[in-house]
PDB file of C-alpha atoms in Angstrom:
ATOM      1  CA  UNK I  25      64.712  20.645 -22.320  1.00 70.00           C
ATOM      2  CA  UNK I  26      61.561  21.201 -20.104  1.00 79.00           C
ATOM      3  CA  UNK I  27      62.212  24.316 -18.186  1.00 84.00           C
ATOM      4  CA  UNK I  28      60.403  26.255 -16.051  1.00 85.00           C
ATOM      5  CA  UNK I  29      60.646  30.051 -14.049  1.00 85.00           C
ATOM      6  CA  UNK I  30      62.606  30.166 -11.235  1.00 84.00           C
ATOM      7  CA  UNK I  31      60.429  29.221  -8.149  1.00 84.00           C
ATOM      8  CA  UNK I  32      62.509  31.587  -5.909  1.00 86.00           C
ATOM      9  CA  UNK I  33      61.929  34.686  -8.106  1.00 89.00           C
ATOM     10  CA  UNK I  34      58.707  36.926  -8.059  1.00 89.00           C
ATOM     11  CA  UNK I  35      57.037  37.586 -11.458  1.00 91.00           C
ATOM     12  CA  UNK I  36      57.773  40.166 -13.234  1.00 90.00           C
ATOM     13  CA  UNK I  37      54.338  42.028 -12.218  1.00 92.00           C
ATOM     14  CA  UNK I  38      55.203  41.168  -8.728  1.00 91.00           C
ATOM     15  CA  UNK I  39      56.588  44.371  -6.623  1.00 91.00           C
ATOM     16  CA  UNK I  40      57.906  42.060  -3.829  1.00 89.00           C
ATOM     17  CA  UNK I  41      61.482  41.001  -3.746  1.00 88.00           C
ATOM     18  CA  UNK I  42      61.100  37.685  -2.945  1.00 86.00           C
ATOM     19  CA  UNK I  43      58.253  34.603  -2.175  1.00 88.00           C
ATOM     20  CA  UNK I  44      59.137  33.147   1.147  1.00 85.00           C
ATOM     21  CA  UNK I  45      56.811  35.040   2.952  1.00 85.00           C
ATOM     22  CA  UNK I  46      53.900  35.661   0.485  1.00 89.00           C
ATOM     23  CA  UNK I  47      50.503  35.191   1.709  1.00 89.00           C
ATOM     24  CA  UNK I  48      49.324  33.731  -1.567  1.00 89.00           C
ATOM     25  CA  UNK I  49      52.144  31.486  -2.301  1.00 86.00           C
ATOM     26  CA  UNK I  50      50.121  27.945  -0.806  1.00 87.00           C
ATOM     27  CA  UNK I  51      47.035  29.431  -2.678  1.00 89.00           C
ATOM     28  CA  UNK I  52      47.870  30.138  -6.359  1.00 91.00           C
ATOM     29  CA  UNK I  53      50.541  28.753  -8.275  1.00 90.00           C
ATOM     30  CA  UNK I  54      52.640  31.390  -9.939  1.00 89.00           C
ATOM     31  CA  UNK I  55      55.602  29.408 -10.492  1.00 88.00           C
ATOM     32  CA  UNK I  56      54.739  26.177 -12.548  1.00 89.00           C
ATOM     33  CA  UNK I  57      56.951  22.741 -12.482  1.00 87.00           C
ATOM     34  CA  UNK I  58      57.257  19.384 -14.238  1.00 89.00           C
ATOM     35  CA  UNK I  59      54.986  17.573 -11.815  1.00 89.00           C
ATOM     36  CA  UNK I  60      52.159  19.881 -12.724  1.00 88.00           C
ATOM     37  CA  UNK I  61      52.264  19.586 -16.055  1.00 89.00           C
ATOM     38  CA  UNK I  62      52.758  16.094 -16.274  1.00 90.00           C
ATOM     39  CA  UNK I  63      49.706  15.913 -14.001  1.00 88.00           C
ATOM     40  CA  UNK I  64      47.737  18.097 -16.529  1.00 90.00           C
ATOM     41  CA  UNK I  65      48.939  15.906 -19.367  1.00 91.00           C
ATOM     42  CA  UNK I  66      47.970  12.862 -17.565  1.00 90.00           C
ATOM     43  CA  UNK I  67      44.477  14.264 -17.053  1.00 90.00           C
ATOM     44  CA  UNK I  68      44.180  15.612 -20.786  1.00 92.00           C
ATOM     45  CA  UNK I  69      45.925  13.033 -22.805  1.00 94.00           C
ATOM     46  CA  UNK I  70      43.470  10.387 -22.784  1.00 95.00           C
ATOM     47  CA  UNK I  71      40.785  12.138 -24.072  1.00 96.00           C
ATOM     48  CA  UNK I  72      42.421  13.092 -27.066  1.00 97.00           C
ATOM     49  CA  UNK I  73      43.764   9.748 -27.680  1.00 97.00           C
ATOM     50  CA  UNK I  74      40.154   8.213 -27.690  1.00 97.00           C
ATOM     51  CA  UNK I  75      38.789  11.351 -29.718  1.00 97.00           C
ATOM     52  CA  UNK I  76      41.956  10.365 -32.443  1.00 97.00           C
ATOM     53  CA  UNK I  77      40.891   6.711 -32.381  1.00 97.00           C
ATOM     54  CA  UNK I  78      37.164   7.478 -32.977  1.00 96.00           C
ATOM     55  CA  UNK I  79      37.715  10.153 -35.729  1.00 97.00           C
ATOM     56  CA  UNK I  80      40.753   8.354 -37.521  1.00 97.00           C
ATOM     57  CA  UNK I  81      38.662   5.248 -37.814  1.00 96.00           C
ATOM     58  CA  UNK I  82      35.784   7.134 -39.974  1.00 96.00           C
ATOM     59  CA  UNK I  83      38.342   9.376 -41.964  1.00 95.00           C
ATOM     60  CA  UNK I  84      41.920  10.054 -41.961  1.00 96.00           C
ATOM     61  CA  UNK I  85      41.065  13.685 -43.736  1.00 97.00           C
ATOM     62  CA  UNK I  86      38.395  14.407 -40.582  1.00 97.00           C
ATOM     63  CA  UNK I  87      41.241  13.622 -38.264  1.00 97.00           C
ATOM     64  CA  UNK I  88      43.369  16.039 -40.206  1.00 97.00           C
ATOM     65  CA  UNK I  89      41.150  18.974 -39.959  1.00 98.00           C
ATOM     66  CA  UNK I  90      40.551  17.937 -36.031  1.00 98.00           C
ATOM     67  CA  UNK I  91      44.336  18.124 -35.448  1.00 97.00           C
ATOM     68  CA  UNK I  92      44.574  21.551 -37.368  1.00 97.00           C
ATOM     69  CA  UNK I  93      41.965  22.874 -35.139  1.00 97.00           C
ATOM     70  CA  UNK I  94      43.353  22.102 -32.301  1.00 97.00           C
ATOM     71  CA  UNK I  95      46.957  23.336 -33.224  1.00 95.00           C
ATOM     72  CA  UNK I  96      45.481  26.492 -34.421  1.00 96.00           C
ATOM     73  CA  UNK I  97      43.420  27.022 -31.415  1.00 96.00           C
ATOM     74  CA  UNK I  98      46.224  26.190 -28.786  1.00 94.00           C
ATOM     75  CA  UNK I  99      49.060  27.389 -30.211  1.00 93.00           C
ATOM     76  CA  UNK I 100      47.806  30.713 -31.372  1.00 94.00           C
ATOM     77  CA  UNK I 101      44.021  31.552 -30.842  1.00 96.00           C
ATOM     78  CA  UNK I 102      43.668  30.538 -27.025  1.00 96.00           C
ATOM     79  CA  UNK I 103      46.888  32.306 -26.657  1.00 95.00           C
ATOM     80  CA  UNK I 104      45.569  35.524 -27.730  1.00 95.00           C
ATOM     81  CA  UNK I 105      42.094  35.561 -26.492  1.00 96.00           C
ATOM     82  CA  UNK I 106      43.092  34.222 -22.979  1.00 96.00           C
ATOM     83  CA  UNK I 107      46.566  33.699 -22.156  1.00 95.00           C
ATOM     84  CA  UNK I 108      47.687  37.038 -23.074  1.00 95.00           C
ATOM     85  CA  UNK I 109      45.823  38.461 -20.063  1.00 95.00           C
ATOM     86  CA  UNK I 110      48.067  36.059 -17.610  1.00 94.00           C
ATOM     87  CA  UNK I 111      50.625  37.335 -15.318  1.00 92.00           C
ATOM     88  CA  UNK I 112      52.635  34.453 -16.476  1.00 91.00           C
ATOM     89  CA  UNK I 113      52.588  35.777 -20.051  1.00 92.00           C
ATOM     90  CA  UNK I 114      54.446  38.991 -18.804  1.00 91.00           C
ATOM     91  CA  UNK I 115      57.750  37.354 -18.144  1.00 89.00           C
ATOM     92  CA  UNK I 116      60.220  39.004 -20.239  1.00 87.00           C
ATOM     93  CA  UNK I 117      63.019  36.297 -20.464  1.00 81.00           C
ATOM     94  CA  UNK I 118      60.905  33.625 -22.169  1.00 86.00           C
ATOM     95  CA  UNK I 119      59.501  33.485 -25.465  1.00 90.00           C
ATOM     96  CA  UNK I 120      57.397  30.726 -25.065  1.00 91.00           C
ATOM     97  CA  UNK I 121      54.818  29.738 -22.124  1.00 90.00           C
ATOM     98  CA  UNK I 122      56.093  27.740 -18.985  1.00 89.00           C
ATOM     99  CA  UNK I 123      52.756  26.933 -17.836  1.00 89.00           C
ATOM    100  CA  UNK I 124      51.020  23.406 -17.071  1.00 87.00           C
ATOM    101  CA  UNK I 125      48.158  23.882 -19.929  1.00 86.00           C
ATOM    102  CA  UNK I 126      49.824  25.633 -22.760  1.00 89.00           C
ATOM    103  CA  UNK I 127      53.684  24.678 -22.353  1.00 89.00           C
ATOM    104  CA  UNK I 128      55.751  25.595 -25.161  1.00 88.00           C
ATOM    105  CA  UNK I 129      53.097  28.088 -27.032  1.00 91.00           C
ATOM    106  CA  UNK I 130      54.667  30.742 -28.620  1.00 91.00           C
ATOM    107  CA  UNK I 131      54.315  34.492 -26.753  1.00 92.00           C
ATOM    108  CA  UNK I 132      53.250  36.265 -30.303  1.00 91.00           C
ATOM    109  CA  UNK I 133      51.107  38.890 -28.604  1.00 91.00           C
ATOM    110  CA  UNK I 134      51.241  41.493 -26.587  1.00 92.00           C
ATOM    111  CA  UNK I 135      50.798  41.125 -22.700  1.00 93.00           C
ATOM    112  CA  UNK I 136      47.355  42.700 -21.894  1.00 93.00           C
ATOM    113  CA  UNK I 137      46.421  42.590 -18.258  1.00 92.00           C
ATOM    114  CA  UNK I 138      42.636  42.935 -17.453  1.00 91.00           C
ATOM    115  CA  UNK I 139      39.635  40.739 -18.270  1.00 95.00           C
ATOM    116  CA  UNK I 140      38.730  39.174 -21.432  1.00 96.00           C
ATOM    117  CA  UNK I 141      36.101  40.968 -23.332  1.00 95.00           C
ATOM    118  CA  UNK I 142      32.805  39.461 -24.246  1.00 96.00           C
ATOM    119  CA  UNK I 143      34.056  38.462 -27.822  1.00 97.00           C
ATOM    120  CA  UNK I 144      37.414  37.203 -26.229  1.00 97.00           C
ATOM    121  CA  UNK I 145      35.431  34.703 -23.795  1.00 97.00           C
ATOM    122  CA  UNK I 146      32.931  33.899 -27.090  1.00 97.00           C
ATOM    123  CA  UNK I 147      35.890  32.883 -28.940  1.00 97.00           C
ATOM    124  CA  UNK I 148      37.436  31.061 -26.108  1.00 97.00           C
ATOM    125  CA  UNK I 149      34.170  28.883 -25.416  1.00 97.00           C
ATOM    126  CA  UNK I 150      33.928  28.603 -29.118  1.00 97.00           C
ATOM    127  CA  UNK I 151      37.117  27.029 -29.807  1.00 97.00           C
ATOM    128  CA  UNK I 152      36.639  24.604 -26.781  1.00 97.00           C
ATOM    129  CA  UNK I 153      33.425  23.447 -27.914  1.00 97.00           C
ATOM    130  CA  UNK I 154      34.483  22.964 -31.209  1.00 97.00           C
ATOM    131  CA  UNK I 155      37.601  20.899 -30.337  1.00 97.00           C
ATOM    132  CA  UNK I 156      36.047  18.682 -27.964  1.00 97.00           C
ATOM    133  CA  UNK I 157      32.552  17.842 -29.773  1.00 97.00           C
ATOM    134  CA  UNK I 158      33.905  17.539 -32.952  1.00 97.00           C
ATOM    135  CA  UNK I 159      34.982  13.369 -32.315  1.00 97.00           C
ATOM    136  CA  UNK I 160      31.188  12.969 -31.288  1.00 97.00           C
ATOM    137  CA  UNK I 161      29.553  12.924 -34.927  1.00 96.00           C
ATOM    138  CA  UNK I 162      32.241  10.651 -36.130  1.00 97.00           C
ATOM    139  CA  UNK I 163      32.011   7.890 -33.498  1.00 96.00           C
ATOM    140  CA  UNK I 164      28.459   7.978 -32.952  1.00 96.00           C
ATOM    141  CA  UNK I 165      27.955   7.615 -36.751  1.00 95.00           C
ATOM    142  CA  UNK I 166      30.436   4.155 -36.476  1.00 94.00           C
ATOM    143  CA  UNK I 167      27.715   3.067 -34.003  1.00 94.00           C
ATOM    144  CA  UNK I 168      30.753   3.046 -31.674  1.00 94.00           C
ATOM    145  CA  UNK I 169      28.694   3.277 -28.833  1.00 95.00           C
ATOM    146  CA  UNK I 170      31.494   2.125 -26.292  1.00 96.00           C
ATOM    147  CA  UNK I 171      33.948   4.679 -27.555  1.00 96.00           C
ATOM    148  CA  UNK I 172      31.084   7.370 -27.457  1.00 96.00           C
ATOM    149  CA  UNK I 173      30.634   6.594 -23.611  1.00 97.00           C
ATOM    150  CA  UNK I 174      34.184   6.334 -23.052  1.00 97.00           C
ATOM    151  CA  UNK I 175      34.890   9.781 -24.625  1.00 97.00           C
ATOM    152  CA  UNK I 176      32.108  11.606 -22.953  1.00 97.00           C
ATOM    153  CA  UNK I 177      32.832   9.953 -19.546  1.00 97.00           C
ATOM    154  CA  UNK I 178      36.761  11.481 -20.239  1.00 97.00           C
ATOM    155  CA  UNK I 179      35.054  14.887 -21.113  1.00 97.00           C
ATOM    156  CA  UNK I 180      33.189  14.856 -18.192  1.00 96.00           C
ATOM    157  CA  UNK I 181      35.636  13.445 -15.532  1.00 95.00           C
ATOM    158  CA  UNK I 182      38.432  16.284 -17.086  1.00 94.00           C
ATOM    159  CA  UNK I 183      36.254  18.845 -16.609  1.00 94.00           C
ATOM    160  CA  UNK I 184      35.686  18.411 -12.992  1.00 94.00           C
ATOM    161  CA  UNK I 185      39.450  17.290 -12.628  1.00 92.00           C
ATOM    162  CA  UNK I 186      40.352  20.715 -14.100  1.00 90.00           C
ATOM    163  CA  UNK I 187      37.910  22.846 -12.524  1.00 91.00           C
ATOM    164  CA  UNK I 188      38.599  21.713  -8.928  1.00 91.00           C
ATOM    165  CA  UNK I 189      42.562  20.643  -9.042  1.00 88.00           C
ATOM    166  CA  UNK I 190      43.629  23.649 -11.240  1.00 90.00           C
ATOM    167  CA  UNK I 191      41.244  26.479 -11.913  1.00 92.00           C
ATOM    168  CA  UNK I 192      40.973  26.941  -8.112  1.00 93.00           C
ATOM    169  CA  UNK I 193      44.342  28.134  -8.030  1.00 92.00           C
ATOM    170  CA  UNK I 194      45.360  29.490 -11.531  1.00 93.00           C
ATOM    171  CA  UNK I 195      46.762  33.259 -11.228  1.00 92.00           C
ATOM    172  CA  UNK I 196      44.886  33.949 -14.867  1.00 94.00           C
ATOM    173  CA  UNK I 197      41.589  35.667 -13.263  1.00 95.00           C
ATOM    174  CA  UNK I 198      40.706  36.561 -16.753  1.00 95.00           C
ATOM    175  CA  UNK I 199      40.033  33.048 -17.965  1.00 95.00           C
ATOM    176  CA  UNK I 200      36.482  32.248 -17.604  1.00 94.00           C
ATOM    177  CA  UNK I 201      36.896  29.135 -15.844  1.00 94.00           C
ATOM    178  CA  UNK I 202      38.714  30.211 -13.211  1.00 95.00           C
ATOM    179  CA  UNK I 203      37.641  29.949  -9.806  1.00 94.00           C
ATOM    180  CA  UNK I 204      39.725  31.503  -7.389  1.00 94.00           C
ATOM    181  CA  UNK I 205      37.639  32.781  -4.331  1.00 93.00           C
ATOM    182  CA  UNK I 206      37.476  37.043  -4.364  1.00 92.00           C
ATOM    183  CA  UNK I 207      39.830  37.030  -0.788  1.00 93.00           C
ATOM    184  CA  UNK I 208      42.682  35.501  -2.866  1.00 93.00           C
ATOM    185  CA  UNK I 209      42.544  37.400  -5.827  1.00 93.00           C
ATOM    186  CA  UNK I 210      42.594  40.913  -3.715  1.00 93.00           C
ATOM    187  CA  UNK I 211      45.389  39.585  -2.225  1.00 93.00           C
ATOM    188  CA  UNK I 212      47.456  38.800  -5.159  1.00 93.00           C
ATOM    189  CA  UNK I 213      46.427  42.169  -6.694  1.00 93.00           C
ATOM    190  CA  UNK I 214      48.377  43.791  -3.596  1.00 93.00           C
ATOM    191  CA  UNK I 215      51.388  42.018  -4.636  1.00 93.00           C
ATOM    192  CA  UNK I 216      50.981  43.093  -8.254  1.00 93.00           C
ATOM    193  CA  UNK I 217      49.849  46.483  -8.711  1.00 92.00           C
ATOM    194  CA  UNK I 218      49.939  46.462 -12.828  1.00 91.00           C
ATOM    195  CA  UNK I 219      47.520  44.056 -12.697  1.00 92.00           C
ATOM    196  CA  UNK I 220      45.117  45.378  -9.827  1.00 91.00           C
ATOM    197  CA  UNK I 221      45.294  48.594 -12.239  1.00 91.00           C
ATOM    198  CA  UNK I 222      44.255  46.589 -15.023  1.00 91.00           C
ATOM    199  CA  UNK I 223      41.467  44.926 -12.693  1.00 89.00           C
ATOM    200  CA  UNK I 224      40.161  48.241 -10.738  1.00 83.00           C
ATOM    201  CA  UNK I 225      36.666  48.095 -12.015  1.00 72.00           C
ATOM    202  CA  UNK I 226      36.468  44.402 -11.873  1.00 68.00           C
ATOM    203  CA  UNK I 227      37.607  43.414  -8.661  1.00 56.00           C
TER     204      UNK I 227
END
């Protein structure tokens, strides 16, 4: 069953009693829903499907390696280096993430408010680069130029869509891709003193 946090209940990090009069509720997404998850999957899945087809046509074993990398990264590594910094990660009643990007991933790490370290950012970008550029050599070696173009176009399109539709409203300011403006961040910090304290030298 797909479930999400109660949209009428403030985050665990938030000091407010309710969300009705929140001045950032229309600027940031603090509570995720099925429509947002579906939108994210609709955006991301075609890219993975094309990559799957291209790699499988070359080597089943190469595909298994890619799937292993994807599973390891999105279910464990990314959760540690990036997601564990997110206020959503601090929700005590859930053992898995209930967000639009990593729904269902286990929360096996400790919540760590504040920015990511340089090493965490390097691991974050390194993992993304490995996952999304892994299919290219296998597709190109087969001279599947149309599939190469389709995959490249999907990669660029997805990046633009996510950066402009999701990253501009995400409350995980630690993520290097986050594009929430400074004013909105400050307003969010005022509602979330624990997060504000962790970011006091990086506002």
